[in-house]
Tab-separated table of N, CA and C in Angstrom:
chain	number	residue	atom	x	y	z
A	290	MET	N	81.194	105.444	98.367
A	290	MET	CA	80.655	104.194	98.830
A	290	MET	C	81.774	103.155	98.828
A	291	ILE	N	81.797	102.337	99.841
A	291	ILE	CA	82.721	101.212	99.934
A	291	ILE	C	81.880	99.944	99.872
A	292	GLN	N	82.195	99.090	98.913
A	292	GLN	CA	81.451	97.844	98.732
A	292	GLN	C	82.385	96.668	98.975
A	293	LEU	N	81.954	95.746	99.836
A	293	LEU	CA	82.685	94.513	100.078
A	293	LEU	C	81.863	93.368	99.503
A	294	ALA	N	82.368	92.725	98.469
A	294	ALA	CA	81.656	91.609	97.846
A	294	ALA	C	82.170	90.315	98.483
A	295	ARG	N	81.452	89.885	99.507
A	295	ARG	CA	81.837	88.697	100.278
A	295	ARG	C	80.981	87.504	99.869
A	296	LYS	N	81.430	86.313	100.205
A	296	LYS	CA	80.616	85.116	99.946
A	296	LYS	C	79.321	85.159	100.742
A	297	GLU	N	79.330	85.844	101.869
A	297	GLU	CA	78.137	85.998	102.693
A	297	GLU	C	77.148	86.982	102.065
A	298	GLY	N	77.591	87.760	101.078
A	298	GLY	CA	76.754	88.767	100.427
A	298	GLY	C	77.488	90.096	100.333
A	299	ILE	N	76.843	91.060	99.722
A	299	ILE	CA	77.424	92.395	99.528
A	299	ILE	C	77.220	93.228	100.786
A	300	GLU	N	78.287	93.902	101.219
A	300	GLU	CA	78.188	94.871	102.314
A	300	GLU	C	78.485	96.245	101.744
A	301	LEU	N	77.740	97.254	102.191
A	301	LEU	CA	77.913	98.625	101.717
A	301	LEU	C	78.139	99.557	102.898
A	302	TYR	N	79.136	100.416	102.752
A	302	TYR	CA	79.466	101.394	103.786
A	302	TYR	C	79.610	102.771	103.152
A	303	ASN	N	79.037	103.773	103.790
A	303	ASN	CA	79.356	105.141	103.428
A	303	ASN	C	80.751	105.427	103.969
A	304	TYR	N	81.332	106.523	103.558
A	304	TYR	CA	82.645	106.878	104.084
A	304	TYR	C	82.560	108.198	104.834
A	305	SER	N	83.327	108.289	105.909
A	305	SER	CA	83.352	109.512	106.704
A	305	SER	C	84.550	110.384	106.350
A	306	MET	N	85.542	109.806	105.672
A	306	MET	CA	86.722	110.546	105.267
A	306	MET	C	87.350	109.853	104.069
A	307	ALA	N	87.733	110.625	103.076
A	307	ALA	CA	88.493	110.122	101.929
A	307	ALA	C	89.458	111.232	101.528
A	308	ARG	N	90.743	110.932	101.606
A	308	ARG	CA	91.734	111.963	101.273
A	308	ARG	C	92.882	111.334	100.518
A	309	MET	N	93.554	112.156	99.724
A	309	MET	CA	94.760	111.728	99.029
A	309	MET	C	95.797	112.824	99.131
A	310	TYR	N	97.055	112.393	99.225
A	310	TYR	CA	98.142	113.336	99.433
A	310	TYR	C	99.460	112.662	99.059
A	311	PHE	N	100.469	113.474	98.812
A	311	PHE	CA	101.802	112.968	98.501
A	311	PHE	C	102.679	112.984	99.733
A	312	VAL	N	103.478	111.936	99.872
A	312	VAL	CA	104.625	111.907	100.767
A	312	VAL	C	105.783	111.485	99.880
A	313	GLY	N	106.657	112.422	99.581
A	313	GLY	CA	107.708	112.157	98.597
A	313	GLY	C	107.065	111.867	97.256
A	314	GLU	N	107.411	110.734	96.649
A	314	GLU	CA	106.834	110.354	95.356
A	314	GLU	C	105.741	109.310	95.497
A	315	THR	N	105.257	109.109	96.714
A	315	THR	CA	104.173	108.159	96.960
A	315	THR	C	102.866	108.918	97.118
A	316	LEU	N	101.882	108.541	96.315
A	316	LEU	CA	100.542	109.117	96.413
A	316	LEU	C	99.719	108.211	97.325
A	317	TRP	N	99.266	108.777	98.420
A	317	TRP	CA	98.512	108.018	99.432
A	317	TRP	C	97.020	108.248	99.273
A	318	PHE	N	96.266	107.159	99.434
A	318	PHE	CA	94.811	107.185	99.464
A	318	PHE	C	94.386	106.632	100.824
A	319	ASP	N	93.692	107.434	101.593
A	319	ASP	CA	93.145	107.004	102.885
A	319	ASP	C	91.640	107.168	102.824
A	320	ILE	N	90.922	106.118	103.181
A	320	ILE	CA	89.467	106.212	103.231
A	320	ILE	C	88.979	105.481	104.474
A	321	LYS	N	88.093	106.139	105.178
A	321	LYS	CA	87.541	105.594	106.416
A	321	LYS	C	86.045	105.399	106.234
A	322	GLY	N	85.606	104.165	106.405
A	322	GLY	CA	84.185	103.867	106.301
A	322	GLY	C	83.425	104.384	107.513
A	323	SER	N	82.145	104.167	107.498
A	323	SER	CA	81.282	104.581	108.597
A	323	SER	C	80.307	103.446	108.902
A	324	ALA	N	80.137	103.154	110.180
A	324	ALA	CA	79.170	102.125	110.586
A	324	ALA	C	77.740	102.648	110.480
A	325	GLU	N	77.587	103.963	110.443
A	325	GLU	CA	76.256	104.564	110.362
A	325	GLU	C	75.617	104.247	109.018
A	326	ASP	N	74.400	103.717	109.047
A	326	ASP	CA	73.634	103.349	107.855
A	326	ASP	C	74.319	102.287	106.993
A	327	ALA	N	75.232	101.521	107.570
A	327	ALA	CA	75.898	100.459	106.819
A	327	ALA	C	74.917	99.329	106.522
A	328	LYS	N	75.093	98.707	105.396
A	328	LYS	CA	74.300	97.533	105.028
A	328	LYS	C	75.228	96.332	105.138
A	329	CYS	N	75.086	95.605	106.250
A	329	CYS	CA	75.998	94.515	106.582
A	329	CYS	C	75.329	93.166	106.398
A	330	ASN	N	76.133	92.135	106.423
A	330	ASN	CA	75.653	90.762	106.407
A	330	ASN	C	75.386	90.313	107.840
A	331	PRO	N	74.647	89.233	108.041
A	331	PRO	CA	74.330	88.783	109.398
A	331	PRO	C	75.549	88.565	110.296
A	332	ASP	N	76.681	88.117	109.713
A	332	ASP	CA	77.847	87.852	110.546
A	332	ASP	C	78.596	89.107	110.980
A	333	THR	N	78.247	90.278	110.417
A	333	THR	CA	78.899	91.522	110.818
A	333	THR	C	77.908	92.594	111.282
A	334	ALA	N	76.624	92.304	111.240
A	334	ALA	CA	75.594	93.317	111.503
A	334	ALA	C	75.702	93.943	112.884
A	335	ASP	N	76.077	93.191	113.886
A	335	ASP	CA	76.086	93.712	115.246
A	335	ASP	C	77.460	94.151	115.739
A	336	CYS	N	78.451	94.126	114.889
A	336	CYS	CA	79.805	94.422	115.365
A	336	CYS	C	80.112	95.918	115.420
A	337	GLY	N	79.417	96.738	114.647
A	337	GLY	CA	79.677	98.179	114.658
A	337	GLY	C	80.992	98.565	113.999
A	338	MET	N	81.578	97.652	113.243
A	338	MET	CA	82.864	97.909	112.593
A	338	MET	C	82.638	98.509	111.201
A	339	TYR	N	83.729	98.994	110.636
A	339	TYR	CA	83.709	99.556	109.283
A	339	TYR	C	85.120	99.463	108.712
A	340	PRO	N	85.255	99.409	107.390
A	340	PRO	CA	86.591	99.296	106.794
A	340	PRO	C	87.343	100.624	106.765
A	341	VAL	N	88.642	100.514	106.892
A	341	VAL	CA	89.571	101.630	106.726
A	341	VAL	C	90.652	101.146	105.768
A	342	ILE	N	90.906	101.924	104.725
A	342	ILE	CA	91.858	101.517	103.695
A	342	ILE	C	92.979	102.531	103.620
A	343	GLU	N	94.220	102.029	103.566
A	343	GLU	CA	95.402	102.856	103.353
A	343	GLU	C	96.185	102.247	102.202
A	344	LEU	N	96.373	103.029	101.152
A	344	LEU	CA	97.068	102.530	99.974
A	344	LEU	C	97.990	103.617	99.443
A	345	GLY	N	99.250	103.271	99.260
A	345	GLY	CA	100.232	104.199	98.704
A	345	GLY	C	100.769	103.667	97.394
A	346	VAL	N	100.717	104.472	96.342
A	346	VAL	CA	101.238	104.066	95.036
A	346	VAL	C	102.375	104.991	94.625
A	347	GLN	N	103.342	104.429	93.945
A	347	GLN	CA	104.448	105.233	93.442
A	347	GLN	C	103.950	106.092	92.289
A	348	ALA	N	104.214	107.399	92.367
A	348	ALA	CA	103.748	108.342	91.345
A	348	ALA	C	104.808	109.412	91.083
A	349	PRO	N	106.004	108.982	90.699
A	349	PRO	CA	107.064	109.976	90.473
A	349	PRO	C	106.699	110.938	89.350
A	350	GLY	N	106.987	112.201	89.581
A	350	GLY	CA	106.756	113.215	88.566
A	350	GLY	C	105.328	113.702	88.453
A	351	HIS	N	104.416	113.171	89.251
A	351	HIS	CA	103.022	113.614	89.179
A	351	HIS	C	102.799	114.848	90.051
A	352	ASP	N	101.910	115.681	89.599
A	352	ASP	CA	101.504	116.887	90.316
A	352	ASP	C	100.102	116.630	90.849
A	353	ILE	N	99.893	116.834	92.144
A	353	ILE	CA	98.591	116.525	92.741
A	353	ILE	C	97.453	117.334	92.132
A	354	SER	N	97.751	118.484	91.550
A	354	SER	CA	96.687	119.289	90.944
A	354	SER	C	96.376	118.848	89.511
A	355	LYS	N	97.121	117.855	88.989
A	355	LYS	CA	96.920	117.413	87.609
A	355	LYS	C	96.796	115.896	87.525
A	356	LEU	N	96.018	115.316	88.415
A	356	LEU	CA	95.884	113.863	88.451
A	356	LEU	C	94.693	113.327	87.666
A	357	ALA	N	93.789	114.209	87.251
A	357	ALA	CA	92.609	113.744	86.514
A	357	ALA	C	93.033	112.975	85.269
A	358	GLY	N	92.415	111.812	85.082
A	358	GLY	CA	92.714	110.989	83.923
A	358	GLY	C	93.838	109.996	84.143
A	359	THR	N	94.412	109.959	85.323
A	359	THR	CA	95.491	109.010	85.576
A	359	THR	C	94.954	107.716	86.175
A	360	GLU	N	95.713	106.660	85.939
A	360	GLU	CA	95.379	105.348	86.490
A	360	GLU	C	96.631	104.766	87.124
A	361	PHE	N	96.436	104.031	88.202
A	361	PHE	CA	97.548	103.409	88.905
A	361	PHE	C	97.210	101.958	89.207
A	362	PHE	N	98.261	101.167	89.400
A	362	PHE	CA	98.108	99.768	89.782
A	362	PHE	C	99.085	99.486	90.916
A	363	HIS	N	98.643	98.760	91.919
A	363	HIS	CA	99.507	98.338	93.022
A	363	HIS	C	99.327	96.837	93.187
A	364	LYS	N	100.381	96.091	92.980
A	364	LYS	CA	100.308	94.634	93.062
A	364	LYS	C	99.954	94.169	94.466
A	365	GLY	N	100.416	94.886	95.477
A	365	GLY	CA	100.184	94.459	96.852
A	365	GLY	C	101.056	93.282	97.204
A	366	ILE	N	100.618	92.496	98.157
A	366	ILE	CA	101.381	91.326	98.570
A	366	ILE	C	100.541	90.079	98.347
A	367	GLU	N	101.207	88.967	98.212
A	367	GLU	CA	100.499	87.741	97.886
A	367	GLU	C	100.223	86.856	99.084
A	368	ASN	N	100.865	87.143	100.230
A	368	ASN	CA	100.603	86.339	101.419
A	368	ASN	C	100.943	87.137	102.663
A	369	ASP	N	100.504	86.647	103.810
A	369	ASP	CA	100.710	87.364	105.064
A	369	ASP	C	102.159	87.347	105.527
A	370	GLU	N	103.002	86.518	104.912
A	370	GLU	CA	104.398	86.479	105.305
A	370	GLU	C	105.166	87.662	104.735
A	371	ASP	N	104.688	88.214	103.622
A	371	ASP	CA	105.272	89.444	103.092
A	371	ASP	C	104.824	90.590	103.991
A	372	ASP	N	105.606	91.633	104.040
A	372	ASP	CA	105.246	92.776	104.871
A	372	ASP	C	104.898	93.948	103.968
A	373	SER	N	103.788	94.576	104.248
A	373	SER	CA	103.383	95.737	103.469
A	373	SER	C	102.774	96.761	104.412
A	374	CYS	N	103.309	97.939	104.389
A	374	CYS	CA	102.685	99.003	105.172
A	374	CYS	C	102.046	100.027	104.247
A	375	ASP	N	102.041	99.744	102.936
A	375	ASP	CA	101.456	100.705	102.000
A	375	ASP	C	100.253	100.163	101.250
A	376	ALA	N	99.708	99.019	101.699
A	376	ALA	CA	98.543	98.449	101.010
A	376	ALA	C	97.771	97.565	101.982
A	377	LEU	N	96.977	98.199	102.851
A	377	LEU	CA	96.258	97.451	103.878
A	377	LEU	C	94.813	97.912	104.005
A	378	ILE	N	93.939	96.960	104.338
A	378	ILE	CA	92.568	97.257	104.725
A	378	ILE	C	92.415	96.799	106.173
A	379	TYR	N	91.840	97.652	106.986
A	379	TYR	CA	91.599	97.347	108.395
A	379	TYR	C	90.098	97.154	108.596
A	380	TYR	N	89.761	96.126	109.332
A	380	TYR	CA	88.366	95.891	109.703
A	380	TYR	C	88.400	95.277	111.091
A	381	PHE	N	88.333	93.989	111.228
A	381	PHE	CA	88.565	93.372	112.534
A	381	PHE	C	90.056	93.343	112.818
A	382	GLU	N	90.823	93.036	111.806
A	382	GLU	CA	92.283	93.073	111.838
A	382	GLU	C	92.712	93.748	110.547
A	383	HIS	N	93.984	93.664	110.225
A	383	HIS	CA	94.406	94.205	108.933
A	383	HIS	C	94.653	93.052	107.970
A	384	GLU	N	94.323	93.304	106.730
A	384	GLU	CA	94.501	92.334	105.663
A	384	GLU	C	95.211	93.024	104.505
A	385	PRO	N	95.976	92.272	103.728
A	385	PRO	CA	96.687	92.875	102.600
A	385	PRO	C	95.747	93.218	101.449
A	386	ILE	N	96.086	94.279	100.760
A	386	ILE	CA	95.411	94.655	99.516
A	386	ILE	C	96.194	94.021	98.370
A	387	ILE	N	95.478	93.373	97.449
A	387	ILE	CA	96.120	92.666	96.345
A	387	ILE	C	95.522	93.165	95.022
A	388	ASN	N	96.388	93.450	94.069
A	388	ASN	CA	95.987	93.857	92.715
A	388	ASN	C	95.002	95.026	92.720
A	389	ALA	N	95.426	96.128	93.277
A	389	ALA	CA	94.582	97.327	93.333
A	389	ALA	C	94.687	98.117	92.040
A	390	THR	N	93.527	98.485	91.496
A	390	THR	CA	93.471	99.409	90.367
A	390	THR	C	92.820	100.695	90.859
A	391	ILE	N	93.378	101.814	90.441
A	391	ILE	CA	92.885	103.126	90.860
A	391	ILE	C	92.721	103.985	89.624
A	392	LYS	N	91.534	104.570	89.453
A	392	LYS	CA	91.263	105.480	88.345
A	392	LYS	C	90.819	106.813	88.944
A	393	ILE	N	91.495	107.869	88.529
A	393	ILE	CA	91.213	109.207	89.059
A	393	ILE	C	90.605	110.057	87.951
A	394	SER	N	89.501	110.710	88.269
A	394	SER	CA	88.891	111.621	87.301
A	394	SER	C	88.530	112.921	88.002
A	395	GLU	N	88.211	113.915	87.214
A	395	GLU	CA	87.868	115.228	87.767
A	395	GLU	C	86.526	115.166	88.473
A	396	SER	N	86.323	116.094	89.359
A	396	SER	CA	85.012	116.274	89.964
A	396	SER	C	84.636	117.742	89.825
A	397	GLN	N	83.416	118.059	90.191
A	397	GLN	CA	82.978	119.448	90.097
A	397	GLN	C	83.517	120.282	91.259
A	398	TYR	N	84.197	119.644	92.190
A	398	TYR	CA	84.749	120.348	93.346
A	398	TYR	C	86.241	120.579	93.129
A	399	GLN	N	86.712	121.778	93.369
A	399	GLN	CA	88.081	122.157	93.073
A	399	GLN	C	89.106	121.356	93.886
A	400	ASP	N	88.809	121.015	95.107
A	400	ASP	CA	89.787	120.360	95.972
A	400	ASP	C	89.549	118.856	96.118
A	401	LYS	N	88.790	118.249	95.179
A	401	LYS	CA	88.487	116.821	95.266
A	401	LYS	C	88.592	116.162	93.892
A	402	TYR	N	88.926	114.882	93.927
A	402	TYR	CA	88.922	114.057	92.732
A	402	TYR	C	87.998	112.870	92.944
A	403	LYS	N	87.301	112.464	91.902
A	403	LYS	CA	86.519	111.237	91.947
A	403	LYS	C	87.497	110.091	91.726
A	404	VAL	N	87.476	109.124	92.636
A	404	VAL	CA	88.386	107.983	92.557
A	404	VAL	C	87.562	106.701	92.563
A	405	ILE	N	87.880	105.833	91.617
A	405	ILE	CA	87.294	104.493	91.600
A	405	ILE	C	88.446	103.527	91.814
A	406	MET	N	88.303	102.709	92.837
A	406	MET	CA	89.359	101.791	93.238
A	406	MET	C	88.756	100.404	93.400
A	407	SER	N	89.533	99.395	93.057
A	407	SER	CA	89.076	98.023	93.214
A	407	SER	C	90.284	97.162	93.578
A	408	PHE	N	90.075	96.198	94.484
A	408	PHE	CA	91.161	95.288	94.850
A	408	PHE	C	90.594	94.029	95.483
A	409	ILE	N	91.474	93.064	95.654
A	409	ILE	CA	91.155	91.793	96.301
A	409	ILE	C	91.792	91.811	97.689
A	410	THR	N	91.149	91.162	98.643
A	410	THR	CA	91.734	90.964	99.964
A	410	THR	C	91.149	89.686	100.548
A	411	ASN	N	91.653	89.284	101.700
A	411	ASN	CA	91.080	88.143	102.400
A	411	ASN	C	89.734	88.544	102.984
A	412	ASP	N	88.869	87.570	103.214
A	412	ASP	CA	87.584	87.897	103.841
A	412	ASP	C	87.839	88.627	105.151
A	413	ILE	N	87.039	89.630	105.426
A	413	ILE	CA	87.255	90.508	106.575
A	413	ILE	C	86.922	89.869	107.905
A	414	VAL	N	86.152	88.790	107.887
A	414	VAL	CA	85.759	88.126	109.131
A	414	VAL	C	86.470	86.791	109.287
A	415	ASP	N	86.505	86.005	108.226
A	415	ASP	CA	87.058	84.656	108.290
A	415	ASP	C	87.845	84.403	107.017
A	416	TRP	N	89.175	84.469	107.102
A	416	TRP	CA	89.998	84.338	105.901
A	416	TRP	C	89.802	82.989	105.221
A	417	GLU	N	89.310	81.994	105.942
A	417	GLU	CA	89.065	80.684	105.329
A	417	GLU	C	87.917	80.726	104.322
A	418	LEU	N	87.113	81.785	104.348
A	418	LEU	CA	86.047	81.943	103.361
A	418	LEU	C	86.597	82.321	101.988
A	419	GLY	N	87.869	82.661	101.950
A	419	GLY	CA	88.506	82.978	100.672
A	419	GLY	C	88.577	84.467	100.406
A	420	PRO	N	89.038	84.829	99.216
A	420	PRO	CA	89.196	86.243	98.886
A	420	PRO	C	87.861	86.932	98.617
A	421	ILE	N	87.874	88.231	98.797
A	421	ILE	CA	86.714	89.068	98.485
A	421	ILE	C	87.186	90.221	97.598
A	422	ARG	N	86.248	90.858	96.929
A	422	ARG	CA	86.537	92.044	96.129
A	422	ARG	C	86.021	93.258	96.879
A	423	VAL	N	86.840	94.305	96.909
A	423	VAL	CA	86.451	95.577	97.506
A	423	VAL	C	86.414	96.608	96.386
A	424	ASN	N	85.302	97.328	96.282
A	424	ASN	CA	85.125	98.383	95.287
A	424	ASN	C	84.846	99.689	96.012
A	425	ILE	N	85.511	100.741	95.574
A	425	ILE	CA	85.343	102.057	96.195
A	425	ILE	C	85.030	103.062	95.099
A	426	ASP	N	84.035	103.879	95.362
A	426	ASP	CA	83.686	104.993	94.471
A	426	ASP	C	83.463	106.178	95.403
A	427	ALA	N	84.407	107.119	95.385
A	427	ALA	CA	84.361	108.202	96.378
A	427	ALA	C	85.011	109.468	95.844
A	428	LEU	N	84.656	110.586	96.463
A	428	LEU	CA	85.325	111.861	96.223
A	428	LEU	C	86.440	111.993	97.257
A	429	PHE	N	87.676	112.020	96.777
A	429	PHE	CA	88.825	112.130	97.669
A	429	PHE	C	89.265	113.591	97.748
A	430	GLU	N	89.370	114.095	98.947
A	430	GLU	CA	89.851	115.446	99.185
A	430	GLU	C	91.369	115.469	99.028
A	431	ILE	N	91.873	116.510	98.411
A	431	ILE	CA	93.311	116.698	98.290
A	431	ILE	C	93.797	117.380	99.561
A	432	THR	N	94.729	116.746	100.262
A	432	THR	CA	95.274	117.347	101.484
A	432	THR	C	96.795	117.406	101.371
A	433	THR	N	97.405	118.043	102.332
A	433	THR	CA	98.862	118.128	102.334
A	433	THR	C	99.474	117.155	103.309
A	434	ASN	N	98.650	116.248	103.857
A	434	ASN	CA	99.128	115.159	104.709
A	434	ASN	C	98.464	115.131	106.020
């Protein structure tokens, strides 16, 4: 589940894809929301959009098969003038991910990990509304990229 805690209210999205993989020493988390059965606020109800998150954290020395119990933090960027290609949320446009926490635990599925992620970003519709909190609770599939 992807939850957007906006000033307009809470929005909930199921996810159609959640995967994690290594590129070098960077552990990538990709999650794609789904507009199907989404619980949106009035200002986004008719747009048919959904969030897509891409986040890469440095994880030197980690083995993808032994990530259960690990936690990561990604500071992200503090303003749009900084450039970040490893911490973005896409919705209408892309917005920076700020202060992301990631907790990985085991799941009952051999090729998946339960991941709980939380971060701050600009409002997805109108950045003048201020920051919002995004919470993710999902089973991430382990892929090779």
